[in-house]
Tab-separated table of C-alpha atoms and ligand atoms in Angstrom:
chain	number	residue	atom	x	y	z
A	222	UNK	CA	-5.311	18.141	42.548
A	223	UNK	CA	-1.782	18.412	43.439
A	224	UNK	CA	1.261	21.196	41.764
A	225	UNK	CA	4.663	20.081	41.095
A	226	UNK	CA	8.086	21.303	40.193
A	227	UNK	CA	10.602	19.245	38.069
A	228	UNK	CA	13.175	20.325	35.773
A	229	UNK	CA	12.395	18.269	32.822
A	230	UNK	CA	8.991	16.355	32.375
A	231	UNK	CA	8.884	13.443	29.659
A	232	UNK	CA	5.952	12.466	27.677
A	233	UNK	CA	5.996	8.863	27.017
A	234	UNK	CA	7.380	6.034	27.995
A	235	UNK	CA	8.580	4.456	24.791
A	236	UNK	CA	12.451	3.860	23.834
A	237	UNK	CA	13.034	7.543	23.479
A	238	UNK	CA	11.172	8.515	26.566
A	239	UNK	CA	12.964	5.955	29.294
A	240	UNK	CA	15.948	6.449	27.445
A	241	UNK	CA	15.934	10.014	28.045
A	242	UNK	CA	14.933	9.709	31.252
A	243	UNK	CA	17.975	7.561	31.841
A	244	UNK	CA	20.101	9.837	30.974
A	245	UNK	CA	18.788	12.984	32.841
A	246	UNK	CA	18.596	10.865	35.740
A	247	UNK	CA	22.458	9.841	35.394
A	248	UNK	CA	23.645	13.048	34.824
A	249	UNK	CA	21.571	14.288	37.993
A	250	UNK	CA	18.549	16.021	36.826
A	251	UNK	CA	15.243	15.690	38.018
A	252	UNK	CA	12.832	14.382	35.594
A	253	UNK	CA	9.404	12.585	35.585
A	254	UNK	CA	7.921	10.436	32.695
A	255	UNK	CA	4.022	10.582	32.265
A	256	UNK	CA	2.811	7.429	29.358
A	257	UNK	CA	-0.759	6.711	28.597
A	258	UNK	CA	-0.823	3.264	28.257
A	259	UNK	CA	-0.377	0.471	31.134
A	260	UNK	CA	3.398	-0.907	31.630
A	261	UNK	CA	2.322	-4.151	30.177
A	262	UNK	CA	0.848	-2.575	26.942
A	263	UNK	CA	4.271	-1.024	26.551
A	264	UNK	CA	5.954	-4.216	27.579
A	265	UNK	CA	4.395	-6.174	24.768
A	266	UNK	CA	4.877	-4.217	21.740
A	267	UNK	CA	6.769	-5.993	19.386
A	268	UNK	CA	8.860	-3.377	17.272
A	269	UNK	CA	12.092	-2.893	16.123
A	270	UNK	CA	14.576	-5.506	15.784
A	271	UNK	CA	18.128	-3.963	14.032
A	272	UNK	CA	20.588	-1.755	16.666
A	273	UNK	CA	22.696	0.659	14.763
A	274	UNK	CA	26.596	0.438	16.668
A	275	UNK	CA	25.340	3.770	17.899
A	276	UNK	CA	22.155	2.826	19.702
A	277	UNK	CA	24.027	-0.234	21.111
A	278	UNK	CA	26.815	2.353	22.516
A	279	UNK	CA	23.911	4.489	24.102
A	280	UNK	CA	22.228	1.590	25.901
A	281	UNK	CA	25.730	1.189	27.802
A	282	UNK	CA	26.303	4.474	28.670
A	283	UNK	CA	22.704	4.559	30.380
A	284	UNK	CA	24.362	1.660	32.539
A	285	UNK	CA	21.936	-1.214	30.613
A	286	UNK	CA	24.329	-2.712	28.228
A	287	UNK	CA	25.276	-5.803	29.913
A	288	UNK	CA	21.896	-7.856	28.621
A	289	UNK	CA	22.767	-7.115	25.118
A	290	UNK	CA	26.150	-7.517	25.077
A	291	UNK	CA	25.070	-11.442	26.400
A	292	UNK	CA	22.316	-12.014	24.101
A	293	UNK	CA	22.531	-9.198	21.120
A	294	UNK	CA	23.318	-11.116	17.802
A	295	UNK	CA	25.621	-9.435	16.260
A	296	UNK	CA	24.939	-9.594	12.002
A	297	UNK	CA	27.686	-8.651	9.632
A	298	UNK	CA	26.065	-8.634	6.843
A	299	UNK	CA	22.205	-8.775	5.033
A	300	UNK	CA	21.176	-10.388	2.083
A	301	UNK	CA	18.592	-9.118	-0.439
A	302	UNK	CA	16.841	-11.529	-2.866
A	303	UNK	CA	14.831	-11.233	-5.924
A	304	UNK	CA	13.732	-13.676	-8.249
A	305	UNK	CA	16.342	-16.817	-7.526
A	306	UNK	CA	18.992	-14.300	-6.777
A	307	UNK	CA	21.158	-13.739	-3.258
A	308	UNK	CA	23.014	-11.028	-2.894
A	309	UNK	CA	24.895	-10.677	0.376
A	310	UNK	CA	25.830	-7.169	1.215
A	311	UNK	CA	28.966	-7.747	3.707
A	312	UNK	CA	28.249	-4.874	6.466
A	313	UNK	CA	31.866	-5.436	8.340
A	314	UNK	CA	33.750	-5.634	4.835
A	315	UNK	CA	32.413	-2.176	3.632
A	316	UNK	CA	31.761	0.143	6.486
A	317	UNK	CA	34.271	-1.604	9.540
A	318	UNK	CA	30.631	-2.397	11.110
A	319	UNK	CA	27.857	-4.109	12.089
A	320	UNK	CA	24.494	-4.437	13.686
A	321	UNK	CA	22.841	-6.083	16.584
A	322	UNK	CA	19.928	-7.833	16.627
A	323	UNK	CA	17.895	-6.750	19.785
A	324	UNK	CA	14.172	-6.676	20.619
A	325	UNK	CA	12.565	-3.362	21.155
A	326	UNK	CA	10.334	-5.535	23.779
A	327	UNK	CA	14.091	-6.423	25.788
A	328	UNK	CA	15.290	-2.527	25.307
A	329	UNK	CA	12.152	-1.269	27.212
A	330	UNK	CA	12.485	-3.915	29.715
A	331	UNK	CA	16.032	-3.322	30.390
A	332	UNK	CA	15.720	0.391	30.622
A	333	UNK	CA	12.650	-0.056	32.916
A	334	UNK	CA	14.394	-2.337	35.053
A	335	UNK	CA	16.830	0.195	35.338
A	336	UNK	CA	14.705	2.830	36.073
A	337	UNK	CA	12.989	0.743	39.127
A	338	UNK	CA	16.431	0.173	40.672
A	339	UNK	CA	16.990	4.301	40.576
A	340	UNK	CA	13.481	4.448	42.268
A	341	UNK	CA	12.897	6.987	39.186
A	342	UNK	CA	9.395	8.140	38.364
A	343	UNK	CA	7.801	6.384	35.162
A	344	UNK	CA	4.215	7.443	35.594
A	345	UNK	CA	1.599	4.899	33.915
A	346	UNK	CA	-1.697	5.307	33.112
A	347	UNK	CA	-1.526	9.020	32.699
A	348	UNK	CA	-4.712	10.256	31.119
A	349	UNK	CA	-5.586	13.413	28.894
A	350	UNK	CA	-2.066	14.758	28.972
A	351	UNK	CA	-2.313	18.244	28.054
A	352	UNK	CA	1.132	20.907	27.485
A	353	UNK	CA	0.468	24.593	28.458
A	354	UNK	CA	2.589	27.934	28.868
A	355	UNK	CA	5.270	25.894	26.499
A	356	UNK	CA	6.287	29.949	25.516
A	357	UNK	CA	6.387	31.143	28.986
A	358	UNK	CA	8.854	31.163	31.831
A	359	UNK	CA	7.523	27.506	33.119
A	360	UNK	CA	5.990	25.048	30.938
A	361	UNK	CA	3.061	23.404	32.206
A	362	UNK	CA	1.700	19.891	32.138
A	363	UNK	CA	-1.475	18.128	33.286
A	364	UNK	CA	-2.739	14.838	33.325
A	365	UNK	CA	-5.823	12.505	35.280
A	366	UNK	CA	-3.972	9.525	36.796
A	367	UNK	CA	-6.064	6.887	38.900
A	368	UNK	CA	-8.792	9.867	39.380
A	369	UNK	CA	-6.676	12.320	40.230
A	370	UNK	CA	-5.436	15.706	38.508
A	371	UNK	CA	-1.828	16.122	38.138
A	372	UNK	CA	0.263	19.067	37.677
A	373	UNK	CA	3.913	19.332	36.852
A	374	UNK	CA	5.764	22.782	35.946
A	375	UNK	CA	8.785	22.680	34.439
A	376	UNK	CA	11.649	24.255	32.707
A	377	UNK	CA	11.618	21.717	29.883
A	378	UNK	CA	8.784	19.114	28.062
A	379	UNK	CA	10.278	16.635	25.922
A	380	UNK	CA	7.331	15.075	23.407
A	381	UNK	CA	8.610	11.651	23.496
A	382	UNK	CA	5.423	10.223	22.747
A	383	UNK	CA	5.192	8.961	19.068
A	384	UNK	CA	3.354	9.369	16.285
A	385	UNK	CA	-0.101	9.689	17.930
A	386	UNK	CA	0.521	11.572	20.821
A	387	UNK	CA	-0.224	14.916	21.867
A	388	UNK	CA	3.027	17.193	22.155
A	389	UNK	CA	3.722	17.744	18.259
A	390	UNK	CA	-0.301	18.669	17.920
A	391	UNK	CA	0.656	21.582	20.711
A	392	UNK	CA	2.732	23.161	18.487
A	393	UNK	CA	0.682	25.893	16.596
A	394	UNK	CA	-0.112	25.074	12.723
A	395	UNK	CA	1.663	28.458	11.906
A	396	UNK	CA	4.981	27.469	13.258
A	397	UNK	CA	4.764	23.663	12.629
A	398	UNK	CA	5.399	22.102	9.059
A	399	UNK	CA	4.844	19.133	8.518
A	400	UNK	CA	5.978	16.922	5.353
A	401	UNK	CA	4.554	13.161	4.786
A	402	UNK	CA	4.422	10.516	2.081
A	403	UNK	CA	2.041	7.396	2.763
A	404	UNK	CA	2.791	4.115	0.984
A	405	UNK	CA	-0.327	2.306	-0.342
A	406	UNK	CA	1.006	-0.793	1.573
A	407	UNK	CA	1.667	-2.106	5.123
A	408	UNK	CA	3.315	-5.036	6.566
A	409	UNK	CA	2.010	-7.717	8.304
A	410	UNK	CA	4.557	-8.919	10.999
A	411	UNK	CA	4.543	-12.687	12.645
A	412	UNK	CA	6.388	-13.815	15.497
A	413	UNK	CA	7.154	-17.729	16.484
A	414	UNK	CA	9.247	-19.752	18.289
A	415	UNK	CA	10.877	-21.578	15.214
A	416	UNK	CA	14.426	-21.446	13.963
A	417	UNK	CA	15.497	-18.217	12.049
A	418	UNK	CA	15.209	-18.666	8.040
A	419	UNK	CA	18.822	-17.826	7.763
A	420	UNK	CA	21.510	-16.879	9.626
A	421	UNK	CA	21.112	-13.092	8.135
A	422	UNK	CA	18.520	-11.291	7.684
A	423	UNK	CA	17.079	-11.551	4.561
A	424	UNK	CA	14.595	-8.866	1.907
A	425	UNK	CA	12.731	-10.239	-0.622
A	426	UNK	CA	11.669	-8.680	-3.775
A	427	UNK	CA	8.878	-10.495	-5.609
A	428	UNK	CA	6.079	-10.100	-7.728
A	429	UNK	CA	3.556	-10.589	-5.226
A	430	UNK	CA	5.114	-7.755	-2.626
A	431	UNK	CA	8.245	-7.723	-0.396
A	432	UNK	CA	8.927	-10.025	2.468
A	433	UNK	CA	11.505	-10.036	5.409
A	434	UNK	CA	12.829	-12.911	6.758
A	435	UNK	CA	14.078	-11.818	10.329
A	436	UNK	CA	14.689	-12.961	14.255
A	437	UNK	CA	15.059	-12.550	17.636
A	438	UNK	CA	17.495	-15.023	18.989
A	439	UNK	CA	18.424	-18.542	17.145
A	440	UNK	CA	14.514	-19.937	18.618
A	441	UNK	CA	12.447	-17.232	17.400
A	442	UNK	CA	11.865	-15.947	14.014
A	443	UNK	CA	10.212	-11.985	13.017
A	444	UNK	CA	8.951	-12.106	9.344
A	445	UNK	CA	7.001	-9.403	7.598
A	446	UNK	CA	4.853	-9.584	4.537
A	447	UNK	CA	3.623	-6.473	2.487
A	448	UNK	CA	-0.054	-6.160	2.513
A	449	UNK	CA	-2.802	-4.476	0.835
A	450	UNK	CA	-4.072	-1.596	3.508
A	451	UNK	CA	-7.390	-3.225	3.581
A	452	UNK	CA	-5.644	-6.791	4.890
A	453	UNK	CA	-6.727	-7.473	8.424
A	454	UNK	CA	-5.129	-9.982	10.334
A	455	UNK	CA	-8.007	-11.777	10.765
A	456	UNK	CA	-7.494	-12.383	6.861
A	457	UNK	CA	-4.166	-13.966	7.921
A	458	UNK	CA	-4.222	-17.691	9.488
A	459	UNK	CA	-0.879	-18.597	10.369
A	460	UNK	CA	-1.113	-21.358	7.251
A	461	UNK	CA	-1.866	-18.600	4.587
A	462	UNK	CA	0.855	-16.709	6.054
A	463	UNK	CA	3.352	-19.315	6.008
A	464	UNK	CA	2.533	-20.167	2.723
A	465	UNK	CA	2.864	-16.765	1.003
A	466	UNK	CA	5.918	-16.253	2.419
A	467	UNK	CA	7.215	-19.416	0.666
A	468	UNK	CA	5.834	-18.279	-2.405
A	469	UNK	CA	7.770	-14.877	-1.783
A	470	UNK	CA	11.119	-16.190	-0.936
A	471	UNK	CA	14.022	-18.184	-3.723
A	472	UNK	CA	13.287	-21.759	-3.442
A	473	UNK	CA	16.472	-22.709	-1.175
A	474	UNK	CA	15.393	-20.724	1.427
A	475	UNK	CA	11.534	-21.247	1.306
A	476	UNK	CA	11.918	-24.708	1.007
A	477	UNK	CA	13.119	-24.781	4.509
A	478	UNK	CA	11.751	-22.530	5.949
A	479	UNK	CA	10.382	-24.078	9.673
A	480	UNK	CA	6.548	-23.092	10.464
A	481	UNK	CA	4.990	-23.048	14.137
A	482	UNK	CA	2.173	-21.472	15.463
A	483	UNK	CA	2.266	-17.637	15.695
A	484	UNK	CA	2.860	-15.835	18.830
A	485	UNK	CA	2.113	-12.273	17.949
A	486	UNK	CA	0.515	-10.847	14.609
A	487	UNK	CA	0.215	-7.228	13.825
A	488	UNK	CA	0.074	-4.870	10.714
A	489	UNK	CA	1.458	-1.744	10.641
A	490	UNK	CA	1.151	0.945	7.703
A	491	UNK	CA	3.956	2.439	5.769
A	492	UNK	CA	4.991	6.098	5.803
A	493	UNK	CA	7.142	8.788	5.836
A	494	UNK	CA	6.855	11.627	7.906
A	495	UNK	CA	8.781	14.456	9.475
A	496	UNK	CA	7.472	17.641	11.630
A	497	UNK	CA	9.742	20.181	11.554
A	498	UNK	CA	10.977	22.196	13.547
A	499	UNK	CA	11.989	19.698	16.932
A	500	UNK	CA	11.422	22.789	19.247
A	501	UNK	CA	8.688	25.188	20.585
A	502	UNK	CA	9.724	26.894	23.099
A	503	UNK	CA	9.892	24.665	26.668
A	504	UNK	CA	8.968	21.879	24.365
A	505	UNK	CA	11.201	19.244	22.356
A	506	UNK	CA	10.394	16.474	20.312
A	507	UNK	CA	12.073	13.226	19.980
A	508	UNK	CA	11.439	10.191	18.041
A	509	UNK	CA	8.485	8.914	16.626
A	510	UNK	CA	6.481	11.943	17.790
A	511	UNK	CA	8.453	13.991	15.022
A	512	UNK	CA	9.699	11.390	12.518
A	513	UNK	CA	8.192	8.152	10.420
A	514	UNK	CA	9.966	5.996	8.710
A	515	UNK	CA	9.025	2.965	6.708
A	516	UNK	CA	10.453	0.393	8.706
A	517	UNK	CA	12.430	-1.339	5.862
A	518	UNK	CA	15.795	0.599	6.325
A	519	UNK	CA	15.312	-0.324	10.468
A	520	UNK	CA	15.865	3.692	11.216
A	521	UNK	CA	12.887	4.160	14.084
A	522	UNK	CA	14.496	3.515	17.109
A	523	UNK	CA	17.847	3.854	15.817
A	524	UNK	CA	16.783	7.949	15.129
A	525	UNK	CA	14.850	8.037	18.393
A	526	UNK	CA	18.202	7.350	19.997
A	527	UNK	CA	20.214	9.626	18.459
A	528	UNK	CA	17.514	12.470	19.002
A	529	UNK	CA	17.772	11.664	21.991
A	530	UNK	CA	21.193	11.569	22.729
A	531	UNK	CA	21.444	15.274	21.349
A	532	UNK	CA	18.851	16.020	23.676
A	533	UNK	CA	20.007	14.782	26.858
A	534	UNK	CA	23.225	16.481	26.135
A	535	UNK	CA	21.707	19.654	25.238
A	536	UNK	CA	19.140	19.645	28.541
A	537	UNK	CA	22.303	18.561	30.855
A	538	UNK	CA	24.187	22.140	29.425
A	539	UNK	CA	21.132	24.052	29.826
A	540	UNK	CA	20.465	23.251	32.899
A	541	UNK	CA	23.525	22.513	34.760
A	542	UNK	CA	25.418	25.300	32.884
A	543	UNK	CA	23.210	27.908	31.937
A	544	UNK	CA	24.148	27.484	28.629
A	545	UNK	CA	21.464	27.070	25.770
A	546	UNK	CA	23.360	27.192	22.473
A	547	UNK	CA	22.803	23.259	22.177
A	548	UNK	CA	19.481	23.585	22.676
A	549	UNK	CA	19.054	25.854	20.329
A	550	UNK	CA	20.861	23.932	17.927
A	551	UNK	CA	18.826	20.788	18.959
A	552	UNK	CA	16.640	21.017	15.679
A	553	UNK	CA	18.489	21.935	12.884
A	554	UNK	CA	21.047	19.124	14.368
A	555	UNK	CA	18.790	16.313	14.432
A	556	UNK	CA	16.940	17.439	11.217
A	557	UNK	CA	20.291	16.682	9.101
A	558	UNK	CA	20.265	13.149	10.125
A	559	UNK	CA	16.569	12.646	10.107
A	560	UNK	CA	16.485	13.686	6.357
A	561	UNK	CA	19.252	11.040	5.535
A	562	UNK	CA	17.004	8.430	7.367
A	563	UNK	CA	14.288	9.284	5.694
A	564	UNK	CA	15.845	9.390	1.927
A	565	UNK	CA	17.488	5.865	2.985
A	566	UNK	CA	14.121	4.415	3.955
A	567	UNK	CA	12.575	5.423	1.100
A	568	UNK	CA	14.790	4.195	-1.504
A	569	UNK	CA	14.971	0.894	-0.014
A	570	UNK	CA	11.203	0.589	0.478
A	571	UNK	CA	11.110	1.436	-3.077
A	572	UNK	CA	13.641	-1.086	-4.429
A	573	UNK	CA	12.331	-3.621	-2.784
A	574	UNK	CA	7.933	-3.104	-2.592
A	575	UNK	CA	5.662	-3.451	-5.188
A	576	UNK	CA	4.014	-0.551	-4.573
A	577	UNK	CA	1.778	0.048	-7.557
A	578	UNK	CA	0.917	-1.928	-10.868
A	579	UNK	CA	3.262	-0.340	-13.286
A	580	UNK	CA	5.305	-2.011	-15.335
A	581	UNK	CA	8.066	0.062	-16.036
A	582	UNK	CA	8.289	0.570	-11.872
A	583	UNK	CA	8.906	-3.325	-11.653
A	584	UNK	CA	11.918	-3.200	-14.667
A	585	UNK	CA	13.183	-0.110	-13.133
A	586	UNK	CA	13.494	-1.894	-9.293
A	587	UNK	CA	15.324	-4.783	-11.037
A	588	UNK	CA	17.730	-2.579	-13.149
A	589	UNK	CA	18.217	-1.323	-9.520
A	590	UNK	CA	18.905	-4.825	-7.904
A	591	UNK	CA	21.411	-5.910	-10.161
A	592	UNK	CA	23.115	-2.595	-10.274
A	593	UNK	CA	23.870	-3.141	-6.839
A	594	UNK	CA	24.409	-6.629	-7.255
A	595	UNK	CA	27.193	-5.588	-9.901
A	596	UNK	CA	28.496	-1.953	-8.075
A	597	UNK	CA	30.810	-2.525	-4.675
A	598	UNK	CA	29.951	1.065	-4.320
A	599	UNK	CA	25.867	0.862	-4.564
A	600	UNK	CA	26.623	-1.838	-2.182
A	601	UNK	CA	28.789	0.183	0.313
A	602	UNK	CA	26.262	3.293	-0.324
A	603	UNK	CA	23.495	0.746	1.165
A	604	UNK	CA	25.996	-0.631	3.895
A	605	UNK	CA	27.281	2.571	5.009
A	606	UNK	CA	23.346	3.742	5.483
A	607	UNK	CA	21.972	0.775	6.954
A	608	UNK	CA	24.764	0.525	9.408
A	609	UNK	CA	23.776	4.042	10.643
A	610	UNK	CA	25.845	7.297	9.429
A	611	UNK	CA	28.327	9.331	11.523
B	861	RFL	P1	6.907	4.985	20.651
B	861	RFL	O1	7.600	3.655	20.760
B	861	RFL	O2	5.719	5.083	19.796
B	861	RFL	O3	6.557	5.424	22.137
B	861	RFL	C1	5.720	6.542	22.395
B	861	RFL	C2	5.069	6.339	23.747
B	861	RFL	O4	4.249	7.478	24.039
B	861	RFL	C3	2.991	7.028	24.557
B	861	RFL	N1	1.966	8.055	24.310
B	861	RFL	C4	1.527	8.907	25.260
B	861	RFL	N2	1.871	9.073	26.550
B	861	RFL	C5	1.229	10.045	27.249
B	861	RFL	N3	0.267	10.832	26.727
B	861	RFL	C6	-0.110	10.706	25.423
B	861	RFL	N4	-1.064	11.484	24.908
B	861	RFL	C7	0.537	9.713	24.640
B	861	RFL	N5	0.434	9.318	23.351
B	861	RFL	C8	1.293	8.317	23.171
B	861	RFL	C9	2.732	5.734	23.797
B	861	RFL	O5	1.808	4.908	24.494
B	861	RFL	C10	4.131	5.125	23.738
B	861	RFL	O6	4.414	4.306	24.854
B	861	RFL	O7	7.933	6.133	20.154
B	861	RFL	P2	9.505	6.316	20.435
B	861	RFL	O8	9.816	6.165	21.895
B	861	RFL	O9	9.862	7.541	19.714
B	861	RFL	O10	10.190	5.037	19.728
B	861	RFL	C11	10.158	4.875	18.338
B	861	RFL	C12	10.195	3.394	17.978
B	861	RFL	O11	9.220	2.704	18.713
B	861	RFL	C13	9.971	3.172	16.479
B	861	RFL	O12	10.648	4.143	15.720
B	861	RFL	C14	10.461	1.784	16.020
B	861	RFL	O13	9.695	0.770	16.597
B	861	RFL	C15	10.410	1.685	14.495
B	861	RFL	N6	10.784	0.354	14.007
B	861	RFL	C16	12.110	-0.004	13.875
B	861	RFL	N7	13.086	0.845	14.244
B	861	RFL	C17	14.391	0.477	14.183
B	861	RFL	O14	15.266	1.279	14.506
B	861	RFL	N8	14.767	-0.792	13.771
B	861	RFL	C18	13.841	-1.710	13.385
B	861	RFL	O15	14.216	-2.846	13.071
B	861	RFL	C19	12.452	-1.322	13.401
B	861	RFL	N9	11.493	-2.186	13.041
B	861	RFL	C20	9.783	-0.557	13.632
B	861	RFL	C21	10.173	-1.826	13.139
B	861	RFL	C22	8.432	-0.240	13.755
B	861	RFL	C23	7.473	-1.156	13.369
B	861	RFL	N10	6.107	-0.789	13.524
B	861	RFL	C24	5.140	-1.618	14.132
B	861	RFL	C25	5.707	0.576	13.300
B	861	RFL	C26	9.221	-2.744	12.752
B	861	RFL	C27	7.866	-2.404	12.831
B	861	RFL	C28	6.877	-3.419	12.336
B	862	PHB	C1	12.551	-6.731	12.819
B	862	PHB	O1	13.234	-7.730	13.123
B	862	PHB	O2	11.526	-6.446	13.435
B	862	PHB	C2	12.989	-5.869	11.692
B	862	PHB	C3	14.193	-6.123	11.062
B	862	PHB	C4	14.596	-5.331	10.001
B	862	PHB	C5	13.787	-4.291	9.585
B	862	PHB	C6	12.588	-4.039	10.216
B	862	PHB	C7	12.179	-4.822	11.284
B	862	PHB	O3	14.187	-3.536	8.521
């Protein structure tokens, strides 16, 4: 058993959680980060793919943007199709910006590399992380690692540990809301080491569900399917796969589109879901561990980032200044932007999913395609989202 001070500990090691701890570390506060899983289970997530201007900014000022600024692709424009139909929605020419396409799996490796040169403490393996005394004067936090029983006090906890993890549950049920919508559908991601389908990204509407066409670099190639939530990807040889998504796609581009043998499958569900409010006391959530978003607007990580952004800020003025107006701020400030994120995602899902067998729902999502095929300002409504808002 062993007792510990630190000003801030961090629970999680995902994108929000090392990129916190960057920038407490940076600005010269002492932190610690406690994750559940192994650093190669984090390591081999495959996630998030589209970097908001923002998100890119952040990774430089936590001293890792030099990777990304080599190997980021930077997109300046998407294209949505339905039917035969292209529509190209020109990013740069209605909102001044664009996005980069990054791997979440590159992001955590660059901020862990990071963290290894600053000899900072990324804790793996942490089991049965508990939060105590979160209204008291020190915050408490406990954990098994390797055997042993850990304690850390602390001024602050920051519940950077996603959907699933344990900080948002230790917020009491009287003082937590929570507000959720879950999509009867998931998607069904591949990976492979074949040549993008485009050079955009591309969303397909179809009959038989949506489809993303998507990548990594110009040798490997993210798609997504929409599935049934009963699919399993054991239901899903790569030839079935590759096939539907032909079927799914306007002729011109599934025509030539080039298959290869997977390298990662995974399904993930859809849904929506924010806890409100981000703070309990000593304890602040950030990211996934207060906010779901279908991934078809490619607002996760970019809203983990800016969460966490406010946060570091906040922490840093708290701390080094005494001052805690940001902090108390923190929630209401984040909450503005989350609910954006989350109308965004939703819309888009729902122009572009089939997500139930009515017919008037399938007329009404293709009055909505060719309204924004015919409106430069649907189009620039879309842009100026998907590029990430002020
Ligand atoms: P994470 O990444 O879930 O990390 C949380 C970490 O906490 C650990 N943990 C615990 N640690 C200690 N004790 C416990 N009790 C714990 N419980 C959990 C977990 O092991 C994990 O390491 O949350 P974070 O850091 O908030 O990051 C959020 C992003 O990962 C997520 O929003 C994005 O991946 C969402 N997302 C996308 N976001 C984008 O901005 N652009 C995209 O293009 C995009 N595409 C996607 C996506 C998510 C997807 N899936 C699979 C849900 C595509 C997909 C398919
Ligand atoms: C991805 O490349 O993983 C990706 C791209 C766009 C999205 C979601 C995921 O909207």
């Amino acid at each position: 058993m062993s007792e510990e001070r630190v000003a801030v500990c961090i629970i999680g090691a995902g994108p929000a959680g090392l990129m916190l701890g960057r920038l407490l570390d940076l600005a010269g506060i002492e932190c610690v980060i406690l994750e559940r899983q192994s650093r190669e289970h984090v390591a081999a997530r495959i996630r998030a793919g589209v970097l908001e201007h923002g998100s890119v900014a952040l990774l430089e000022r936590a001293g890792v943007g030099a990777r990304i600024a080599r190997e980021g692709l930077v997109h300046e424009g998407i294209e949505l199709a339905w039917g035969e139909r292209r529509l190209r929605i020109d990013l740069r020419a209605l909102t001044g910006r664009a996005v980069t396409i990054y791997g979440q799996t590159e992001i955590t490796r660059d901020l862990n590399d990071a963290h290894d040169a600053a000899g900072a403490r990324v804790l793996y393996e942490c089991e049965d992380v508990a939060l105590g005394e979160l209204e008291g004067p020190l915050a408490q936090v406990s954990c098994r690692r390797h055997g042993r029983e850990e304690t850390f006090r602390c001024d602050f906890v920051a519940g950077c540990d996603g959907y699933h993890g344990v900080s948002r549950r230790s917020i009491p049920p009287g003082v937590r809301r929570e507000y959720e919508r879950v999509y009867p559908v998931g998607w069904l991601g591949l990976l492979a080491d074949t040549p993008p389908a485009a050079d955009e990204l591309i969303y397909a509407s179809h009959a038989r569900g949506f489809a993303l066409c998507s990548m990594r670099s110009p040798g490997r190639s993210r798609y997504y399917l929409q599935v049934g939530l009963e699919a399993r990807v054991e239901d899903w040889p790569d030839a079935r796969f590759w096939d539907e998504l032909r079927r799914r796609l306007p002729a011109e581009v599934g025509d030539t589109i080039a298959s290869g043998p997977s390298i990662e499958k995974s399904i993930a569900p859809l849904r929506s879901f924010v806890a409100e409010p981000l703070r309990h006391g000593r304890l602040l959530l950030a990211g996934d561990a207060a906010h779901i978003v279908p991934p078809t607007g490619a607002k996760g990580l970019n809203l983990a980032f800016s969460d966490v952004r406010e946060l570091a800020a906040a922490l840093v003025r708290a701390l080094k200044d005494g001052d805690d107006r940001a902090l108390e701020d923190y929630s209401a400030t984040c909450l503005a932007r989350i609910w954006k994120a989350e109308r965004f995602s939703w819309w888009f899902t729902a122009a572009t999913h089939r997500l139930d067998d009515e017919r008037f729902g399938a007329r009404l999502q293709q009055a909505e395609l060719e309204y924004l095929a015919g409106s430069t300002a649907a189009q620039t409504s879309l842009a100026e989202n998907y590029v990430g808002l002020p």
